[in-house]
mmCIF file of C-alpha atoms in Angstrom:
data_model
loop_
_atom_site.group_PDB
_atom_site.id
_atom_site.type_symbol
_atom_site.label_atom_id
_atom_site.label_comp_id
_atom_site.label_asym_id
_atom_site.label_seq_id
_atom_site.Cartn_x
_atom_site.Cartn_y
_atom_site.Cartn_z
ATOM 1 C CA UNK A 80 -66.844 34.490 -128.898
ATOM 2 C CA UNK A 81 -69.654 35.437 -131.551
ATOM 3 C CA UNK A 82 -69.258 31.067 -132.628
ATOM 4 C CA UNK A 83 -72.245 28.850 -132.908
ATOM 5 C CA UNK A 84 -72.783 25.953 -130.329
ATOM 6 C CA UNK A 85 -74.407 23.264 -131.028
ATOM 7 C CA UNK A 86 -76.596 20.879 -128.911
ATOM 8 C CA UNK A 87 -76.154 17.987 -128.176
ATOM 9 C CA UNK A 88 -72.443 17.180 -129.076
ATOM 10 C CA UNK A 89 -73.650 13.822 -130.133
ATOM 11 C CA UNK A 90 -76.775 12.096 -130.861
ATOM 12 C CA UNK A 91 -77.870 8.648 -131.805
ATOM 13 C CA UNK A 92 -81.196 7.523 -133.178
ATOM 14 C CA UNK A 93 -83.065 5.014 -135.092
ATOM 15 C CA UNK A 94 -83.524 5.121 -138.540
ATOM 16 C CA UNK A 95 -86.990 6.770 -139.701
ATOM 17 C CA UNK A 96 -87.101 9.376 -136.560
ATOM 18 C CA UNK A 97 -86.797 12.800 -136.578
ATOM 19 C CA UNK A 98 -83.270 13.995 -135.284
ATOM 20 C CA UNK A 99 -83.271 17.797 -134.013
ATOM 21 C CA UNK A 100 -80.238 19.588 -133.236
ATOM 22 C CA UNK A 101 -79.709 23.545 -131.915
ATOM 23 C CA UNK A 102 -77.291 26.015 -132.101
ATOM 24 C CA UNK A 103 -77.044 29.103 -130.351
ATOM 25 C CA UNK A 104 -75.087 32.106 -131.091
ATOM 26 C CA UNK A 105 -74.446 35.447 -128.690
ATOM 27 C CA UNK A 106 -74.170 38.348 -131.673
ATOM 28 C CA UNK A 107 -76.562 39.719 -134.190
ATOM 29 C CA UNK A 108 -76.133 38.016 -137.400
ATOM 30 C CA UNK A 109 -76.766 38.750 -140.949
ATOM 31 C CA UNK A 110 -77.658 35.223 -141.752
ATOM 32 C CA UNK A 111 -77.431 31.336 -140.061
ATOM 33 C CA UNK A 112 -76.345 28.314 -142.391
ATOM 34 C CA UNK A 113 -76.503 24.447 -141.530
ATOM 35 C CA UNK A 114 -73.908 22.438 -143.135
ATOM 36 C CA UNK A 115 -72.654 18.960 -142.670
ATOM 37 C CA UNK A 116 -69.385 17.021 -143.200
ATOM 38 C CA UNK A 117 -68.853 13.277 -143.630
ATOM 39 C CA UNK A 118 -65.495 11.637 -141.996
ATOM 40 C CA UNK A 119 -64.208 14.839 -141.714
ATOM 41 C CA UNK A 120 -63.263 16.259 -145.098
ATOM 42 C CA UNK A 121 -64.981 18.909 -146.373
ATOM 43 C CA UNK A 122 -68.203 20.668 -145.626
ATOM 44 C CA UNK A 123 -71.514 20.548 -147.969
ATOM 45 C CA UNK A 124 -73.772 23.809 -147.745
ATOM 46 C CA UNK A 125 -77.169 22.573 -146.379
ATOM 47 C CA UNK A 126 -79.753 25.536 -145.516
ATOM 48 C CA UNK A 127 -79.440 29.008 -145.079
ATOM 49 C CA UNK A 128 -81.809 31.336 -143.210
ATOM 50 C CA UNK A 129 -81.602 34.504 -143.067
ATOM 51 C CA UNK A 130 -82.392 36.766 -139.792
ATOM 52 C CA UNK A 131 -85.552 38.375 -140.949
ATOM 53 C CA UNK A 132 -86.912 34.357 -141.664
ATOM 54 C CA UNK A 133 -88.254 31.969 -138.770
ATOM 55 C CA UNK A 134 -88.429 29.206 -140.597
ATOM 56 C CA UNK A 135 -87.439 27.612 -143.445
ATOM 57 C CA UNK A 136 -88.016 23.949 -145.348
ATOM 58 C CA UNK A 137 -85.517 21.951 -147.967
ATOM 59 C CA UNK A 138 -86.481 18.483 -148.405
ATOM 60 C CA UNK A 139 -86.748 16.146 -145.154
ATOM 61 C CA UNK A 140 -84.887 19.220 -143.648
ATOM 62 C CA UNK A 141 -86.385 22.504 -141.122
ATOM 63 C CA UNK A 142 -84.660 25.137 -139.597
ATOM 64 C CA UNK A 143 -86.155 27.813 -137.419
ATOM 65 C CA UNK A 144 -84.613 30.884 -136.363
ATOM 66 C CA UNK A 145 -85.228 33.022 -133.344
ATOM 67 C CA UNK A 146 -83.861 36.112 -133.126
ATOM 68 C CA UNK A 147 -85.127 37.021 -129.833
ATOM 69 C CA UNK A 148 -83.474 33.819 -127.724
ATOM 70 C CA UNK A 149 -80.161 33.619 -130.684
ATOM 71 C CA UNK A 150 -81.410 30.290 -131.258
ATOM 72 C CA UNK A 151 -81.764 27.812 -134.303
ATOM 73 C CA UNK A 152 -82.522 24.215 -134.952
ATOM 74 C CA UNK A 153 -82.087 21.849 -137.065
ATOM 75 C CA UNK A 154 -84.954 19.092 -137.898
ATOM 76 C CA UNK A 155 -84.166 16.118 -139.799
ATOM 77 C CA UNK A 156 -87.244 14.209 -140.518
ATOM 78 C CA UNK A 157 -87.465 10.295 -141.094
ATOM 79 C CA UNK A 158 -83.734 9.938 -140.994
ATOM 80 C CA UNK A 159 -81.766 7.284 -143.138
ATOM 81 C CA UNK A 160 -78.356 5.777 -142.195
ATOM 82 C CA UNK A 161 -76.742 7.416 -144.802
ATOM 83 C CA UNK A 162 -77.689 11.085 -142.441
ATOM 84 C CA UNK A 163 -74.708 9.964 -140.656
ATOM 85 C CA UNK A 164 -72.687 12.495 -140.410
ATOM 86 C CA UNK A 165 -71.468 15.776 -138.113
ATOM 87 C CA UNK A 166 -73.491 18.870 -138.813
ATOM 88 C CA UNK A 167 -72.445 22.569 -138.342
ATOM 89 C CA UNK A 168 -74.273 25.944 -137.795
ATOM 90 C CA UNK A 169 -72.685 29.079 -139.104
ATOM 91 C CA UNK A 170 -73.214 32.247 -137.882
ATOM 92 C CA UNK A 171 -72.684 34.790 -140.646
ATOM 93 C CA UNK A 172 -72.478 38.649 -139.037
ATOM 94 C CA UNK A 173 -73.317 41.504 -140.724
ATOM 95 C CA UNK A 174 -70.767 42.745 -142.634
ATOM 96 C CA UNK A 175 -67.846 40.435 -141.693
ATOM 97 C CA UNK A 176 -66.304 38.258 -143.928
ATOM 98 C CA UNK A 177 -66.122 35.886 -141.390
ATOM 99 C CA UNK A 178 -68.135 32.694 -140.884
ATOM 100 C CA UNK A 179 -68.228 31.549 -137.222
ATOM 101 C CA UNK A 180 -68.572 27.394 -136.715
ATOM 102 C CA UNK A 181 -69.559 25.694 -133.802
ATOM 103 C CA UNK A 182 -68.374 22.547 -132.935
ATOM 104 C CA UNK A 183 -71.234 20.536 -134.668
ATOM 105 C CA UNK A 184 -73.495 17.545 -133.507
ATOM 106 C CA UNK A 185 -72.219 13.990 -134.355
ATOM 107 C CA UNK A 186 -75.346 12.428 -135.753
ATOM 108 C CA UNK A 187 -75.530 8.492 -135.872
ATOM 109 C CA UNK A 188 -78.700 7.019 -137.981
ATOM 110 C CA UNK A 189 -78.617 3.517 -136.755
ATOM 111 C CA UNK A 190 -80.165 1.224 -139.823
ATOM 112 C CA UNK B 54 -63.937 23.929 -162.177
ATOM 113 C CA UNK B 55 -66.867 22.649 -161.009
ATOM 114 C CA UNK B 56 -66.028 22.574 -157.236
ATOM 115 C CA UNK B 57 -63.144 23.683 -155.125
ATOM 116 C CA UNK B 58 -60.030 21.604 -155.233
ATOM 117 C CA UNK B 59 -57.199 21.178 -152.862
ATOM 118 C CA UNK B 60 -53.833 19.107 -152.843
ATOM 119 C CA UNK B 61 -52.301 17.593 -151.614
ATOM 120 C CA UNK B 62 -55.077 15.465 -149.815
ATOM 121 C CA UNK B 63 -52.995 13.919 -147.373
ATOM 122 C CA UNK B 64 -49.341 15.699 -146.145
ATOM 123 C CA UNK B 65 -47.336 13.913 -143.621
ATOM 124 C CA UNK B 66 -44.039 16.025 -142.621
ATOM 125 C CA UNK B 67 -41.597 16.168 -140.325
ATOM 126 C CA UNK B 68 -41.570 18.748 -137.253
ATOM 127 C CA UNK B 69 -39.566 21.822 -138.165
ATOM 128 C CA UNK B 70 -39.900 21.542 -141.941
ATOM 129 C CA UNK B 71 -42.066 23.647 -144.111
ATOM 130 C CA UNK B 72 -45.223 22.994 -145.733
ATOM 131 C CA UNK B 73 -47.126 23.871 -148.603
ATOM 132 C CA UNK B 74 -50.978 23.210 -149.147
ATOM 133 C CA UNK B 75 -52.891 24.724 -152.632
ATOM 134 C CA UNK B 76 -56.422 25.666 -153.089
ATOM 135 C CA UNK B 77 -58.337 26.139 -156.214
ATOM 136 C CA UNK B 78 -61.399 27.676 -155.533
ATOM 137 C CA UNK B 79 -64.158 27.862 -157.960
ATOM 138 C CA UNK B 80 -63.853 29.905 -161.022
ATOM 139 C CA UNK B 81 -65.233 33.266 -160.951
ATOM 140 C CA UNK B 82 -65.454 32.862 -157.025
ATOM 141 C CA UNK B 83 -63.743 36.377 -155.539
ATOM 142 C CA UNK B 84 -63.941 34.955 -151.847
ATOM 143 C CA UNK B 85 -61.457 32.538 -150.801
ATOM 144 C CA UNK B 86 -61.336 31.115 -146.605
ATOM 145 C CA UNK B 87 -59.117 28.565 -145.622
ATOM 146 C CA UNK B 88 -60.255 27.009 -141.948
ATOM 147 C CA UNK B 89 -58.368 24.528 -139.570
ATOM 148 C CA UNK B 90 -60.310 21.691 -138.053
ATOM 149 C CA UNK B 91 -58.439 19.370 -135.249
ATOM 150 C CA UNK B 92 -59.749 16.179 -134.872
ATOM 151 C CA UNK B 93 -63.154 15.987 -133.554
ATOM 152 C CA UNK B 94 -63.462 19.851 -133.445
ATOM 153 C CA UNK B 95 -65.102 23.011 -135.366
ATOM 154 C CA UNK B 96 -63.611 24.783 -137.628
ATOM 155 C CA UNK B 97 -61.020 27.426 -137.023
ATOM 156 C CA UNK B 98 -60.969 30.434 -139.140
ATOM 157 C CA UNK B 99 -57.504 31.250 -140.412
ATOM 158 C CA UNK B 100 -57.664 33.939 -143.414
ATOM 159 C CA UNK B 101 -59.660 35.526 -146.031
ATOM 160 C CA UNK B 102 -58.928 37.061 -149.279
ATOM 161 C CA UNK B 103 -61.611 39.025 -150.991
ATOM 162 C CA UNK B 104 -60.851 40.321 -154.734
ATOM 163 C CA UNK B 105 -57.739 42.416 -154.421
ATOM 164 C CA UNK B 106 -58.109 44.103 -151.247
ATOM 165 C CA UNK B 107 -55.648 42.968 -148.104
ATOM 166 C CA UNK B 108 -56.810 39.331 -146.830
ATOM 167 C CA UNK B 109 -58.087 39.282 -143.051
ATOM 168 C CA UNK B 110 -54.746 37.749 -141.614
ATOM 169 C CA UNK B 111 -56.698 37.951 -137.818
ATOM 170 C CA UNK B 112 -57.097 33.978 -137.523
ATOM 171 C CA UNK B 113 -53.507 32.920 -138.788
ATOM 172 C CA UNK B 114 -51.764 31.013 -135.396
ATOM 173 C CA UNK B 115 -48.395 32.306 -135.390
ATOM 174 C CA UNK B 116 -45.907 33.814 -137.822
ATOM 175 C CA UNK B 117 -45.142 30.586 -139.105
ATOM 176 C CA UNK B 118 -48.511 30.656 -141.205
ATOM 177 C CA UNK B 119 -48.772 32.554 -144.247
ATOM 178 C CA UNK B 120 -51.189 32.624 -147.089
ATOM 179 C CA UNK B 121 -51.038 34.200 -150.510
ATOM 180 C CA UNK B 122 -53.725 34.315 -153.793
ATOM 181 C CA UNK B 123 -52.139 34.430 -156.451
ATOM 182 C CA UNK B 124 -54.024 36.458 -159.571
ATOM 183 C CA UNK B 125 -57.231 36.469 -157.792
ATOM 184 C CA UNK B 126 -57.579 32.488 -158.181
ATOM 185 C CA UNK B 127 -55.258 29.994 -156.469
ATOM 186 C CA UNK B 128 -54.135 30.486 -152.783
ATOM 187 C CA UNK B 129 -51.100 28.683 -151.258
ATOM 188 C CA UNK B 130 -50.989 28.452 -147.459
ATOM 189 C CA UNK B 131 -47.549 27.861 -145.881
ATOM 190 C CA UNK B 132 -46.457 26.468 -142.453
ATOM 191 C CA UNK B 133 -43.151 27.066 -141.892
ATOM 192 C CA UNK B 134 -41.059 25.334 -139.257
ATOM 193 C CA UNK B 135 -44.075 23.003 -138.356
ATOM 194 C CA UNK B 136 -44.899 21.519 -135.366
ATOM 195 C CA UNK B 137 -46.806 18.720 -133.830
ATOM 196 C CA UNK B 138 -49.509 20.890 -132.721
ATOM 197 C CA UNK B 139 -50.565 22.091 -136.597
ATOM 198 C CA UNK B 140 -51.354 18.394 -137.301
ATOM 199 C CA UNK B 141 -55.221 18.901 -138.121
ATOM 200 C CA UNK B 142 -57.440 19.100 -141.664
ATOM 201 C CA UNK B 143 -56.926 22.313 -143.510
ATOM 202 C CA UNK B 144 -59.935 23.264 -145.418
ATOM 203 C CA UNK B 145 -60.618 25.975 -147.805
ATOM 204 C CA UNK B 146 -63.770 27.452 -149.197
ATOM 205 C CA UNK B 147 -65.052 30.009 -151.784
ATOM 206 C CA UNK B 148 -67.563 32.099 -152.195
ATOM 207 C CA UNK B 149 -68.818 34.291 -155.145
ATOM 208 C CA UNK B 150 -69.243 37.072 -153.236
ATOM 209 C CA UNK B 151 -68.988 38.431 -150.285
ATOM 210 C CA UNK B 152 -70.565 36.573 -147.141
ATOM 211 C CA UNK B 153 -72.381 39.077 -144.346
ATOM 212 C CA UNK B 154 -72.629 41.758 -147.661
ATOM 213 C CA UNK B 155 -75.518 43.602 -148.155
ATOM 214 C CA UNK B 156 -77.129 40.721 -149.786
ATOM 215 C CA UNK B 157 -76.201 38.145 -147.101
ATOM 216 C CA UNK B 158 -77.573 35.393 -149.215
ATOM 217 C CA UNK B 159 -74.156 33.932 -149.978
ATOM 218 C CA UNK B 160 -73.214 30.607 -149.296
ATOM 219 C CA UNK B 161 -69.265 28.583 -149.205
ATOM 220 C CA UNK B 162 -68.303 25.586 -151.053
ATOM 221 C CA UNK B 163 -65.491 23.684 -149.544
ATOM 222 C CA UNK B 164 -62.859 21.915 -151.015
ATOM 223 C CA UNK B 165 -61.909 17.842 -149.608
ATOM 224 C CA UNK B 166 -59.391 19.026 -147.293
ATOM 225 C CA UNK B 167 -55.637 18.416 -147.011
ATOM 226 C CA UNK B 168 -55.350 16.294 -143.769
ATOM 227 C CA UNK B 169 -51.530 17.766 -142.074
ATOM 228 C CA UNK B 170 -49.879 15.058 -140.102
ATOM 229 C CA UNK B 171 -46.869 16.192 -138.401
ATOM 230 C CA UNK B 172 -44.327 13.703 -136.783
#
């Protein structure tokens, strides 16, 4: 299977760390996308990187990509309660109209 | 519109009847997905339309799942004779062009859902 997993399956912090979370993927891609979902309805586009990038920043949010190992994570600094939520890579191949999920990390920001 | 829409939200049915769920993507979008997610799990690619040419049928189940996109815009998937097992959320998402293209830089919007509940 070309999906993304991601590490851990579930993770609970305190509010104002940093939560990290990796997926890893087993085909060359075009491009890697984080999203997340809230109680499971739909999914809200987060970051995208693409495979040339290592690393890229939006807001309290970093992703790095490694090529070499099929790796990326995702870093969520100073988390707030409202971070709560499940969050998805998405491995995008090379001309496939495809987008490959893993089965996400359930985040919980305590307050 | 100004995001992708789907209805109904919520769909209870009996086993062995049919079902319809709708999709509006957003306007101008030419790439339409629809995904299945069972409780607690990823999501499930089921088809893809892109423009005019044939949709990628390779994710659909069974037989009993069928999707069409109607004039380029609004895509209807149907479960026919359903069964307890296609109780899940069915999500679809658009794109304006194609994802994994040469440009790659594409992203998808997703609709709310339609949450199937089979009895």
């Amino acid at each position: 299977s070309q999906q993304g997993e991601e590490d851990p399956q579930a993770l609970s912090i305190q509010e104002g760390e940093n939560a990290t979370m990796n997926c890893s993927y087993k085909t060359s891609i075009n491009n890697l996308q984080w999203y997340r979902q809230n109680s499971g309805r739909g999914l809200v586009h987060l970051i995208l990187i693409r495979s040339n990038e290592r690393e890229k920043h939006s807001g309290r949010l970093r992703v790095t990509l490694d090529t070499s190992k099929k790796s990326s994570s995702l870093l969520i600094t100073a988390s707030r309660a409202a971070d709560t939520a499940s969050y998805f890579c998405a491995t995008v191949l090379y001309n496939f109209n495809k987008f490959y999920f893993g089965s996400g990390t359930k985040l919980n920001v305590k307050p | 519109g100004a995001g992708v829409s789907q209805s109904p939200s919520n769909k209870v049915t009996e086993k062995g009847k049919d079902v319809e769920l709708r999709c509006d993507p957003i306007s101008g979008h030419t790439a339409l997905y629809w995904y299945r997610q069972s409780l607690g799990q990823g999501l499930e690619f089921l088809i893809y339309f892109q423009g005019n040419s044939a949709p990628d049928k390779s994710g659909l189940p069974s037989d009993r799942f069928s999707a069409e996109r109607t004039g380029g815009s609004v895509s209807t998937l149907t479960i026919q004779r359903t069964q307890q097992e296609d109780s899940a959320v069915y999500l679809c998402a658009s794109s304006l062009v194609v994802a994994g293209g040469p440009s790659g830089t594409d992203t998808q919007y997703f609709g709310p859902g339609t949450r199937l509940t089979v009895l």
